[in-house]
mmCIF file of C-alpha atoms and ligand atoms in Angstrom:
data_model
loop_
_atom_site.group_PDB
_atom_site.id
_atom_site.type_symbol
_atom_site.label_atom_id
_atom_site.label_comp_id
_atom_site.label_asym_id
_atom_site.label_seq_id
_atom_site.Cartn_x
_atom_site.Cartn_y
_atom_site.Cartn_z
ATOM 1 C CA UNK A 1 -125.507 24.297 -123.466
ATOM 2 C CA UNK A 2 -128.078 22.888 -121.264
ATOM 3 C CA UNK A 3 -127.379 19.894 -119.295
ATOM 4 C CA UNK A 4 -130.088 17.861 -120.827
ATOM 5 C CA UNK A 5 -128.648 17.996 -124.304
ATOM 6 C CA UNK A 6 -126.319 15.286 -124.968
ATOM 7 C CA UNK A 7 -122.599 16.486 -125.848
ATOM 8 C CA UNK A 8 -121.305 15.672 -129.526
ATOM 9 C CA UNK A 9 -118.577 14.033 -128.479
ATOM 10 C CA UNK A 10 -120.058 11.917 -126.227
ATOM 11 C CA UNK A 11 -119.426 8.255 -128.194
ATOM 12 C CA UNK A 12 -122.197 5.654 -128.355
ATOM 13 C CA UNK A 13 -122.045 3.114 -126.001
ATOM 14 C CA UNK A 14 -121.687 -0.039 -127.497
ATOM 15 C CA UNK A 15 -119.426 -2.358 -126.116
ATOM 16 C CA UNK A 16 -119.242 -3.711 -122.657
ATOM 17 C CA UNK A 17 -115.759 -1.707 -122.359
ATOM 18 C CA UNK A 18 -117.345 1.424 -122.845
ATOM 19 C CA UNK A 19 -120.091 0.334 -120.766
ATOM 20 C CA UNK A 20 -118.019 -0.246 -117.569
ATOM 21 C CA UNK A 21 -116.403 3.457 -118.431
ATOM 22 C CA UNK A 22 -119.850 4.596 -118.337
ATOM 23 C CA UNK A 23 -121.262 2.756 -115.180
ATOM 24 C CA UNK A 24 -117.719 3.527 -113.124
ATOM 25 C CA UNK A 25 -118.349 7.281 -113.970
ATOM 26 C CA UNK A 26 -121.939 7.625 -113.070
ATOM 27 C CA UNK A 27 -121.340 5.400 -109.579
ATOM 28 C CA UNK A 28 -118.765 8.416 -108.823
ATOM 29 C CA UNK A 29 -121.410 10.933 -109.706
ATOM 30 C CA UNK A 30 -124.131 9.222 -108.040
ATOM 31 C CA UNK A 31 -122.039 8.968 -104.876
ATOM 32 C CA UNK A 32 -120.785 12.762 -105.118
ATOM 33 C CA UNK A 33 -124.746 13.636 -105.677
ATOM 34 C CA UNK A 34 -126.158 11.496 -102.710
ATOM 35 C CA UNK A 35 -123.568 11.639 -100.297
ATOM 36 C CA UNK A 36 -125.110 9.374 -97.108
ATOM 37 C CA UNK A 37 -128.761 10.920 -97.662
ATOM 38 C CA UNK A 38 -131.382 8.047 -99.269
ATOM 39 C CA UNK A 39 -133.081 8.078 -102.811
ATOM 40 C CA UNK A 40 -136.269 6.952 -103.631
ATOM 41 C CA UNK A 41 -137.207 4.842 -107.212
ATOM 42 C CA UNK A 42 -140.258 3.634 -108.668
ATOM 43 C CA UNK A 43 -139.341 0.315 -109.710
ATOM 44 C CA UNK A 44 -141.438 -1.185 -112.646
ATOM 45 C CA UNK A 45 -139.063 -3.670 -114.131
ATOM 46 C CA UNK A 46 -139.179 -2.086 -117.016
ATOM 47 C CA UNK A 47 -135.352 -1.802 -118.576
ATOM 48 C CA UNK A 48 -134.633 1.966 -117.446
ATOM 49 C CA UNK A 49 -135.751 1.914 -114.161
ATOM 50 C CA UNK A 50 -134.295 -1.526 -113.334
ATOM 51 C CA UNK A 51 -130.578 0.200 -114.812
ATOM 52 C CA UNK A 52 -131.028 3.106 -113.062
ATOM 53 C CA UNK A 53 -131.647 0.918 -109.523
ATOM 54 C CA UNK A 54 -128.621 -1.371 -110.663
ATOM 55 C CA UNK A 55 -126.921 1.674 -110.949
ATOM 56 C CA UNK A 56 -127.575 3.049 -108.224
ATOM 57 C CA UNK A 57 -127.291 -0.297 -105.780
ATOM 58 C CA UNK A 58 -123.262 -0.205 -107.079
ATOM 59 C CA UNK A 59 -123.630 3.204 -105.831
ATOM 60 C CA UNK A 60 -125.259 3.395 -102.711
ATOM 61 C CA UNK A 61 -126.775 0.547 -101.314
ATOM 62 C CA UNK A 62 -129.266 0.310 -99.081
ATOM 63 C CA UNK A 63 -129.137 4.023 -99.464
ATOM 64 C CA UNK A 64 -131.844 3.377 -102.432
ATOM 65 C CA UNK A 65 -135.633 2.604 -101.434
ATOM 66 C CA UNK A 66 -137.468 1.061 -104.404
ATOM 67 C CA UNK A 67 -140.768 0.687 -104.752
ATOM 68 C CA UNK A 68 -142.768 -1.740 -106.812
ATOM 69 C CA UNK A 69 -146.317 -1.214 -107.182
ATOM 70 C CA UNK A 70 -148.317 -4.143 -108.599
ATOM 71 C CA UNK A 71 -151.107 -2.561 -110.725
ATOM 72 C CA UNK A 72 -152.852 -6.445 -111.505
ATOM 73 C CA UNK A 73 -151.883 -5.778 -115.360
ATOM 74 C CA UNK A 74 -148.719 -6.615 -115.162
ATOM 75 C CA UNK A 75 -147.696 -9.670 -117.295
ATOM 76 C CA UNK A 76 -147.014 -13.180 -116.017
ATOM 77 C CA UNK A 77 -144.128 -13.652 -113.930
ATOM 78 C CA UNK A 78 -142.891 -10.096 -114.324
ATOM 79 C CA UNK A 79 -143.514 -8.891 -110.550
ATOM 80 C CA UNK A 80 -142.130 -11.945 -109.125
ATOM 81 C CA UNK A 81 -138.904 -11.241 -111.468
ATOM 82 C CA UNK A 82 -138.579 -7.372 -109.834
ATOM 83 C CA UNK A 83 -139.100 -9.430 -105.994
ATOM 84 C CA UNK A 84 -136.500 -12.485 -107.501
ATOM 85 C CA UNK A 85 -133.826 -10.033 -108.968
ATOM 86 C CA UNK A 86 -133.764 -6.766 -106.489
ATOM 87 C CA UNK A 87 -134.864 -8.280 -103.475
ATOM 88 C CA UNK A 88 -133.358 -11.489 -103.362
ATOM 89 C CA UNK A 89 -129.797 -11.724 -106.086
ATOM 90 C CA UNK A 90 -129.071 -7.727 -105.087
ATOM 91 C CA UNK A 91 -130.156 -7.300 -101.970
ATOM 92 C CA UNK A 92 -132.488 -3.963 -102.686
ATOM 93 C CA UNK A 93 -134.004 -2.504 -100.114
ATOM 94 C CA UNK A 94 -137.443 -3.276 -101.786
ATOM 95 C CA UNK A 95 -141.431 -2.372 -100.801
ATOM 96 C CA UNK A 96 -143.072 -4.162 -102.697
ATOM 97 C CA UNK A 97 -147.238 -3.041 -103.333
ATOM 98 C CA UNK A 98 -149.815 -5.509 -104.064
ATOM 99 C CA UNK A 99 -152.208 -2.539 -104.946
ATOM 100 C CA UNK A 100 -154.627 -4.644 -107.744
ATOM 101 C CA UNK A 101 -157.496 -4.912 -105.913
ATOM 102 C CA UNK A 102 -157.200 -1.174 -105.509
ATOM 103 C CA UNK A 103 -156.894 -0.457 -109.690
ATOM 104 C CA UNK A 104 -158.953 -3.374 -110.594
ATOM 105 C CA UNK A 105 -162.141 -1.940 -108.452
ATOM 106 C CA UNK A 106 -161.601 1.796 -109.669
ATOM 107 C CA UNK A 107 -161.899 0.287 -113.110
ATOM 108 C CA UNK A 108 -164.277 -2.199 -112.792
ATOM 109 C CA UNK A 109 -167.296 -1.048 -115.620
ATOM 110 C CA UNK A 110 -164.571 1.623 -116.925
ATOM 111 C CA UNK A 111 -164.518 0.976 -121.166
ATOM 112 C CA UNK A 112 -163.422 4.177 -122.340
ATOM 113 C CA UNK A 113 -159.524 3.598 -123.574
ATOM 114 C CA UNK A 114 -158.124 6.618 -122.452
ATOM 115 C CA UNK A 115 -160.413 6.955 -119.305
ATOM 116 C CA UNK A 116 -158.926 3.756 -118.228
ATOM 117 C CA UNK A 117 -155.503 5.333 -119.009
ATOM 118 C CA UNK A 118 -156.036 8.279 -116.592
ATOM 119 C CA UNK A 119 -157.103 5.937 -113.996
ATOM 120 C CA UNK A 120 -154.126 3.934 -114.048
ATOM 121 C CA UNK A 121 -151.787 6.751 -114.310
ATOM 122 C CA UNK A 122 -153.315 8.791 -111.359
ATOM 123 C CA UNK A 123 -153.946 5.774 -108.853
ATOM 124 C CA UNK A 124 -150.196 5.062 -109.621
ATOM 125 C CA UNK A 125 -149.310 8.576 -108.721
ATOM 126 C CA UNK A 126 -151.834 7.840 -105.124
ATOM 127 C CA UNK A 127 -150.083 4.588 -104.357
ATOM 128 C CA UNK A 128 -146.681 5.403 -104.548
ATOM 129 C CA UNK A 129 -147.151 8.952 -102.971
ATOM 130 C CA UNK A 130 -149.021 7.074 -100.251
ATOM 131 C CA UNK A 131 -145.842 4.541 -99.683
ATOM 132 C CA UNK A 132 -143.088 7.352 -99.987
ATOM 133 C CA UNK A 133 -145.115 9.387 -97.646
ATOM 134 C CA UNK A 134 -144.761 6.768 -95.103
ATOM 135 C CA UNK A 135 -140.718 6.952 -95.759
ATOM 136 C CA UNK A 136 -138.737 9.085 -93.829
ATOM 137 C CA UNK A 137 -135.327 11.070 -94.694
ATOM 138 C CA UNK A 138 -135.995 10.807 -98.308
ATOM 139 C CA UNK A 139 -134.130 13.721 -100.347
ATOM 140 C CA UNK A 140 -133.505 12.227 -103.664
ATOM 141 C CA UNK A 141 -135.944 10.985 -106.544
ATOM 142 C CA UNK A 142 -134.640 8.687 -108.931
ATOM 143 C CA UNK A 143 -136.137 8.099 -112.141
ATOM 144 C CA UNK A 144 -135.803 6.228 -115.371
ATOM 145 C CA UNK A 145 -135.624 9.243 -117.803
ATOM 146 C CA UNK A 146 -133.614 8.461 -121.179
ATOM 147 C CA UNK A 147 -132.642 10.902 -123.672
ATOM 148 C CA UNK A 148 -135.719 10.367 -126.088
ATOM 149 C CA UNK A 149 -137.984 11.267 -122.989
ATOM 150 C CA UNK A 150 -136.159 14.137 -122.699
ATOM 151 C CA UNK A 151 -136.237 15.000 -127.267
ATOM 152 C CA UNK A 152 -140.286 13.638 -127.433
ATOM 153 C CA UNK A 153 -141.381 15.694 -124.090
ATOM 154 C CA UNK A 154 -143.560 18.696 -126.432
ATOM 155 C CA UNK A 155 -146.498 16.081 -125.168
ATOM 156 C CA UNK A 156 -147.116 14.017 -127.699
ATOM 157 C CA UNK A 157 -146.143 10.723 -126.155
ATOM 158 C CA UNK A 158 -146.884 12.241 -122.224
ATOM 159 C CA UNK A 159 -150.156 9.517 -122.106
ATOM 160 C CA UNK A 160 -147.184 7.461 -122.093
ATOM 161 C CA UNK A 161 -145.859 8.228 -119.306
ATOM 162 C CA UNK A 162 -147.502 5.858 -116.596
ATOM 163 C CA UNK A 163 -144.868 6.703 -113.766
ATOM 164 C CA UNK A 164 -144.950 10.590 -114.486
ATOM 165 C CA UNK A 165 -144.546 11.447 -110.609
ATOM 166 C CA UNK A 166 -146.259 14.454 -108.922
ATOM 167 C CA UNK A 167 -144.175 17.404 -109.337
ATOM 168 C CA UNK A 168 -144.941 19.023 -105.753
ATOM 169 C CA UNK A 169 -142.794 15.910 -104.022
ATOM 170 C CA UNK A 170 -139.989 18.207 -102.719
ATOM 171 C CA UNK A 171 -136.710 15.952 -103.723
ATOM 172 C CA UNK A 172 -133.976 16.361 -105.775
ATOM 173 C CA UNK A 173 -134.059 14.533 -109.171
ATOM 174 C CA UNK A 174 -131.644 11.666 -109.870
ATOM 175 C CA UNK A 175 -131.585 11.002 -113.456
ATOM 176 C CA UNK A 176 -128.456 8.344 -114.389
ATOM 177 C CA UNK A 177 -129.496 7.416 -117.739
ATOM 178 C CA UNK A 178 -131.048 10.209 -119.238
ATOM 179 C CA UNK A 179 -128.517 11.427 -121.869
ATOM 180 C CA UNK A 180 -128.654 7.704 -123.136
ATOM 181 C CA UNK A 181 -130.952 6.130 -125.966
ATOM 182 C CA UNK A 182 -132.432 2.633 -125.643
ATOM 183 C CA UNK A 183 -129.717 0.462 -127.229
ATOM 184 C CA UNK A 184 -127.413 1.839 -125.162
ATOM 185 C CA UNK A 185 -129.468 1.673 -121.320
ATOM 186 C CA UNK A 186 -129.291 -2.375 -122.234
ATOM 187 C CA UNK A 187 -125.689 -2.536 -123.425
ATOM 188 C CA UNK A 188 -124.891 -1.069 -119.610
ATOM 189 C CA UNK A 189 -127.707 -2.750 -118.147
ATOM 190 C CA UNK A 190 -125.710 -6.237 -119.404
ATOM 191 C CA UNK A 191 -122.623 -4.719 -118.151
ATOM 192 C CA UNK A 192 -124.437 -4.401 -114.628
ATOM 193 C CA UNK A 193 -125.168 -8.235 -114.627
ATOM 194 C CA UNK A 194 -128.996 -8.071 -115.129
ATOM 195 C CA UNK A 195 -131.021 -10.800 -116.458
ATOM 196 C CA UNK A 196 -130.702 -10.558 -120.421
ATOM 197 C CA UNK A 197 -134.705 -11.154 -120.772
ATOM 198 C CA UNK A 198 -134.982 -8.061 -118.382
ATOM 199 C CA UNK A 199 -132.532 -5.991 -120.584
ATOM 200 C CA UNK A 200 -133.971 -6.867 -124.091
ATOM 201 C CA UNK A 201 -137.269 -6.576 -122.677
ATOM 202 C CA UNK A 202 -140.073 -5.906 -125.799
ATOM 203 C CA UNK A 203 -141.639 -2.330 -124.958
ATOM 204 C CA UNK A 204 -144.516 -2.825 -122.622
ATOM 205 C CA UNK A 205 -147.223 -0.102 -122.040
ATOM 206 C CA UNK A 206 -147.501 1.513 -118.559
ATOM 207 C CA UNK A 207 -151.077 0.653 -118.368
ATOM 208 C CA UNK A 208 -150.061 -2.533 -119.039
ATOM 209 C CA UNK A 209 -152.365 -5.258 -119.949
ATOM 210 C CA UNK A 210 -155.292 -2.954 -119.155
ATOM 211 C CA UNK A 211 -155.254 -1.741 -122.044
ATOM 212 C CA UNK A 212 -155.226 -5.429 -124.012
ATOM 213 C CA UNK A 213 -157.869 -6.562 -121.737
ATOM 214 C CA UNK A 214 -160.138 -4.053 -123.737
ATOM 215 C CA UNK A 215 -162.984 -2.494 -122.960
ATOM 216 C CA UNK A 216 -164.314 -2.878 -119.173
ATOM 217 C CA UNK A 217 -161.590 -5.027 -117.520
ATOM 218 C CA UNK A 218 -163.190 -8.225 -115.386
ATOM 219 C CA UNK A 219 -160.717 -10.511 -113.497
ATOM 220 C CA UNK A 220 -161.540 -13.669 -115.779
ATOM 221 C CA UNK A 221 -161.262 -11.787 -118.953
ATOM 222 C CA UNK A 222 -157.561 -10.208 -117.434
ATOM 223 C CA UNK A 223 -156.591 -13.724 -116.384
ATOM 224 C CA UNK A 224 -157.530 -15.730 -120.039
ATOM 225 C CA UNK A 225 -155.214 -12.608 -121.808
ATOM 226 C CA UNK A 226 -152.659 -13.156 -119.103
ATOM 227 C CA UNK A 227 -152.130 -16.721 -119.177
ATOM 228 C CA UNK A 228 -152.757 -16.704 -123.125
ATOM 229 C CA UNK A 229 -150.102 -14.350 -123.651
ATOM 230 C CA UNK A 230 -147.340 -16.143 -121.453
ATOM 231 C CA UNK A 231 -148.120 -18.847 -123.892
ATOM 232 C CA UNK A 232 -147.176 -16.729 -126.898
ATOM 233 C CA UNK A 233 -144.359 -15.581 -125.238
ATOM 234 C CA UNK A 234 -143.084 -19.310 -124.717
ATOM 235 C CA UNK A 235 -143.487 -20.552 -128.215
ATOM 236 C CA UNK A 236 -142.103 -17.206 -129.572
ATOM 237 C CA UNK A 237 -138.931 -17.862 -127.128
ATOM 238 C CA UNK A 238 -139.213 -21.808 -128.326
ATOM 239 C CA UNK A 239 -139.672 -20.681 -131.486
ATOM 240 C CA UNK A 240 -136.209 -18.322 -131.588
ATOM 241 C CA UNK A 241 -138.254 -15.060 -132.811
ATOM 242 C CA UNK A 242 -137.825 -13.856 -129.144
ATOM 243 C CA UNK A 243 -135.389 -10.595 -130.025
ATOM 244 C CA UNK A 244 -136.405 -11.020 -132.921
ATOM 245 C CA UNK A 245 -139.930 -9.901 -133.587
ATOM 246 C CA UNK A 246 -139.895 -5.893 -131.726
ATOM 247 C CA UNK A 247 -142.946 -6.217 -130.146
ATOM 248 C CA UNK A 248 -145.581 -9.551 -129.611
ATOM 249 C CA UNK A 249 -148.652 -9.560 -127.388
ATOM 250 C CA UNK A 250 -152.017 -10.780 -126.905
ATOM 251 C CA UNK A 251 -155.125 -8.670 -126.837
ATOM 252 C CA UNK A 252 -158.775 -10.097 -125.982
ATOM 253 C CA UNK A 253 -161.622 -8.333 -126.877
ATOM 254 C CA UNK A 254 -164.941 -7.901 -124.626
ATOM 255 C CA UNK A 255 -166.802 -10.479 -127.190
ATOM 256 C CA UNK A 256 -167.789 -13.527 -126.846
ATOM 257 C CA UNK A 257 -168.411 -16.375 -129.703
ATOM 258 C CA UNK A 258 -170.127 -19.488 -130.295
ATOM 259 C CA UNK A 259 -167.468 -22.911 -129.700
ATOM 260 C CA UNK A 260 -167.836 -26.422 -128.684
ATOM 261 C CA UNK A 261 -165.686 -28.221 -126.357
ATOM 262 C CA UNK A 262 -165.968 -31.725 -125.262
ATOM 263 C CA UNK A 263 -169.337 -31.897 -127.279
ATOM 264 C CA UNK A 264 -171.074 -29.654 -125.526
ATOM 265 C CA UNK A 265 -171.254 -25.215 -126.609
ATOM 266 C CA UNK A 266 -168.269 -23.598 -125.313
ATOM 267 C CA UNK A 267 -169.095 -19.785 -125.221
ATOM 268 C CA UNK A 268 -165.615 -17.691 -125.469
ATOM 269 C CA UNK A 269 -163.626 -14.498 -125.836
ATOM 270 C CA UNK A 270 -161.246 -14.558 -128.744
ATOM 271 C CA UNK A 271 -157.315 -14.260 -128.188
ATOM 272 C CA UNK A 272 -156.101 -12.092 -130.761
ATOM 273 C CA UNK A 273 -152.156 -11.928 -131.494
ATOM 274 C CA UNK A 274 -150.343 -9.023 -132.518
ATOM 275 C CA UNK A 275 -146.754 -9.112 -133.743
ATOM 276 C CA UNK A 276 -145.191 -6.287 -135.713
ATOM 277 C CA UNK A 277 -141.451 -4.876 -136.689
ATOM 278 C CA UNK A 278 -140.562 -1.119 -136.133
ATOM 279 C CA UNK A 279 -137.600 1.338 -135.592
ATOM 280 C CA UNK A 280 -139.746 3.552 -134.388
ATOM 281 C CA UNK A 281 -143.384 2.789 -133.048
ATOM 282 C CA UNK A 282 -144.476 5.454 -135.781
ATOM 283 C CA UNK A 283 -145.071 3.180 -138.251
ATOM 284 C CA UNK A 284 -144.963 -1.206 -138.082
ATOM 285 C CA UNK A 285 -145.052 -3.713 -139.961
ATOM 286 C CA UNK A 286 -146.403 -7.483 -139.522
ATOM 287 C CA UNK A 287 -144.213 -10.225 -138.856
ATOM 288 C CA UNK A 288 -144.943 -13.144 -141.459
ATOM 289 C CA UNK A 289 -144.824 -15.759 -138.757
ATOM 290 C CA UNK A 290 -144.593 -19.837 -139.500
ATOM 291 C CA UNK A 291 -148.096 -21.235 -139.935
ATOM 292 C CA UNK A 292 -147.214 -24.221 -137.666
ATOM 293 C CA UNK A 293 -145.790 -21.675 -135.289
ATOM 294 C CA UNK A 294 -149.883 -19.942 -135.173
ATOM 295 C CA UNK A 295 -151.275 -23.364 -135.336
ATOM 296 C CA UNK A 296 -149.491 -24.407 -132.005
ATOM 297 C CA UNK A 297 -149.841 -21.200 -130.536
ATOM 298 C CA UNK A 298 -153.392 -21.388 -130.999
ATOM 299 C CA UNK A 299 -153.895 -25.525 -130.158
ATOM 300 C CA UNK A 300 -151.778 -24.605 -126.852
ATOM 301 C CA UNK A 301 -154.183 -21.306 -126.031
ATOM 302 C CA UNK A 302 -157.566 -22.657 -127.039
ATOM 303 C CA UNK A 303 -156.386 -25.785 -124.558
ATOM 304 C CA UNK A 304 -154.964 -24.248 -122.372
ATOM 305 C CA UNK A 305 -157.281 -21.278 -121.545
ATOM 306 C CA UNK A 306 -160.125 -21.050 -119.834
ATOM 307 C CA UNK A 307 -162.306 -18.652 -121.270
ATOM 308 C CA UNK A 308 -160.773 -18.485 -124.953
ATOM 309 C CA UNK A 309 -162.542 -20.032 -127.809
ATOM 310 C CA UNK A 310 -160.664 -18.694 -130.988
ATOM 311 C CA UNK A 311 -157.692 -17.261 -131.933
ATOM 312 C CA UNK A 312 -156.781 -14.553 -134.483
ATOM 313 C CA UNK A 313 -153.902 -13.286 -136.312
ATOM 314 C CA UNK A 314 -153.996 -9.082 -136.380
ATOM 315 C CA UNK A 315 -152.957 -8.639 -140.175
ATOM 316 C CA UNK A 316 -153.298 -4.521 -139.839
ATOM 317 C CA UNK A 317 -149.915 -3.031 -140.225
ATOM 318 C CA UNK A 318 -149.270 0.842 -138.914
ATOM 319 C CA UNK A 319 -151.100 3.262 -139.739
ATOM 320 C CA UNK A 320 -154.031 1.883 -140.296
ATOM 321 C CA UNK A 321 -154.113 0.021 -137.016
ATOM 322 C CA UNK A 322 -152.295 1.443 -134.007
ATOM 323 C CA UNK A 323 -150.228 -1.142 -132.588
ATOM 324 C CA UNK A 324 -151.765 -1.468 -129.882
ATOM 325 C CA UNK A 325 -155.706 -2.071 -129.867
ATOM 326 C CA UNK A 326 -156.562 0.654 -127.032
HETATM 327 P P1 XMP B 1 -149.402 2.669 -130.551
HETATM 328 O O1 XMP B 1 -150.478 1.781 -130.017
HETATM 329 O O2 XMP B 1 -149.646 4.125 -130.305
HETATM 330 O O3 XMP B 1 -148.109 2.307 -129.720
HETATM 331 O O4 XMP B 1 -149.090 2.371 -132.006
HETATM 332 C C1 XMP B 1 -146.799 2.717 -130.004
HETATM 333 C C2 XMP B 1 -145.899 2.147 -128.913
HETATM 334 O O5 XMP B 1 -146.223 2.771 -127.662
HETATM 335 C C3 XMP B 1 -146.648 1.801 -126.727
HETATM 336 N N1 XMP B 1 -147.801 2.368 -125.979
HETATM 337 C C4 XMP B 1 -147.729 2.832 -124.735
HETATM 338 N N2 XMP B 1 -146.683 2.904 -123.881
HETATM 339 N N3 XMP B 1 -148.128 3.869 -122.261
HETATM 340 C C5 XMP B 1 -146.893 3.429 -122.635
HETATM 341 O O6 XMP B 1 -145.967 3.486 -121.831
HETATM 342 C C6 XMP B 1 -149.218 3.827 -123.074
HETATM 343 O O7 XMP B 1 -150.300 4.241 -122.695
HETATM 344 C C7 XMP B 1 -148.997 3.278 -124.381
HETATM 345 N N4 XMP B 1 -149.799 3.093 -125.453
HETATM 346 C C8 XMP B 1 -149.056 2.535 -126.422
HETATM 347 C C9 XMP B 1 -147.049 0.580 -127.530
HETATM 348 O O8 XMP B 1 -146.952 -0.610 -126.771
HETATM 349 C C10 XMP B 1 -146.088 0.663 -128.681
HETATM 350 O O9 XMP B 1 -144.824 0.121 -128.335
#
């Protein structure tokens, strides 16, 4: 039996008992595995790879490097959360990367969905090969692998794969979490004491908003979707639908309408809000979301934003409509 296939007998982790079994058995293994030498992570802030550095923090220490690189798509707030919870509360040994000026000129006139993809994904490789290159002593690679990486890896979902690392660094691979599914990476990443709104986390895309800001990304259009869609966040968290709904987000087209505001025309792009249920991204459904819950979302955003004019409801459930627009 090969290492990567999880055992039978190996019981789901759902409680916070079996949790602790789980997380005091993998700090052992971690520590037999790294001994004194250091391990390097790509932190996103996504939920696996901010388990697998919790994990590995219990483990050993300041023995971890993580590395956050900043694309410029990622949502409000979330960067500052990585900087809050591993720099500050545990006491990572964190580099952080401001690298958006870097991905935001390499895209600049770029409209082609899955060029922009390719982009991303290879000037994520460049940055963080550039920072671990200036590390030194590194022997171990950590990364955020979970067992349906390891069951959808015939390449149907590699696009996905933002942090897909080049496979010529010479470390070892540290892979805590990768004969566990989803449900049970946030059951032990509660257990570890990490924020819940980090653990239960909606999926987000590794291109992140570029590929919501859609079409040729400019920095006002990225902005307007940024700030618009921390404003659906809020009212979906006011609203209680937060854990609720399986995925929410905001998507703004490269189109611009007719408006007035204060009297005078009010050219704008148009925030368009996407909300759908799923087990399994496959297929989705739409949330039926409260009418006053769209018509404050959309007072607060057309207020709010500078640069949106409308908003829109996405009624297209999966298939026809991807969930995502790009
Ligand atoms: P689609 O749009 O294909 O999305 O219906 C299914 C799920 O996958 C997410 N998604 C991505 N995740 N990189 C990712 O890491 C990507 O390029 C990407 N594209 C889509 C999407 O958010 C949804 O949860």
């Amino acid at each position: 039996m090969s290492f990567n296939v999880r055992p039978e007998t190996m019981a789901r982790i759902t409680t916070p008992a079996l949790a602790a079994a789980f997380i005091e058995e993998q700090v052992a293994a971690l520590r037999a595995q790294i001994g004194d030498k250091k391990v390097l992570l790509a932190l996103s802030g996504g939920v696996d790879s901010s388990v697998v550095a919790a994990l590995l923090i219990k483990a050993v220490g300041k023995q971890l490097v993580c590395v956050h690189v900043n694309h410029g798509l990622m949502r409000k707030g979330e960067s500052e959360q990585v900087i809050e919870v591993f720099g500050k509360e545990l006491d990572a040994n964190l580099i952080y990367v401001d690298a958006t000026d870097r991905f935001l000129d390499l895209l600049a006139g770029v409209s082609e969905p899955e060029r922009k993809r390719k982009i991303i994904g290879a000037e994520f490789i460049k940055v963080f090969d550039e920072e671990s290159s200036k590390l030194e002593g590194i022997d171990f690679l950590a990364q955020g692998t979970i067992y349906p990486d390891i069951l959808e890896s015939d390449g149907v979902k590699a696009h996905h794969n933002v942090g897909g690392l080049p496979e010529d660094m010479k470390m070892e691979l540290v892979e805590p979490v990768k004969l566990l599914y989803k449900d049970e990476v946030r059951v032990v990443g509660e257990a570890l004491g990490l924020p819940h709104n980090m653990v239960y986390r909606q999926p987000f895309p590794g291109p992140g908003l570029g590929v919501r800001c859609l079409g040729a990304i400019t920095r006002d259009r990225l902005h307007a979707l940024r700030e618009a869609d921390a404003i659906l966040r809020e009212e979906f968290d006011n609203a209680g639908l937060a854990g609720k709904v399986w995925q929410y987000f905001i998507a703004v087209p490269d189109t611009k309408s007719v408006g007035v505001r204060d009297g005078k025309r009010y050219e704008g792009w148009p925030a368009i809000i996407r909300a759908v249920n799923t087990t399994d991204a496959m297929s989705a459904t739409i949330e039926e979301l409260p009418y006053a819950l769209l018509h404050k979302i959309t007072d607060r955003i057309t207020h709010e934003v500078e640069g949106i004019n409308r908003v829109l409801y996405d009624l297209t459930p999966k298939p026809i409509g991807t969930i995502e627009w790009e």
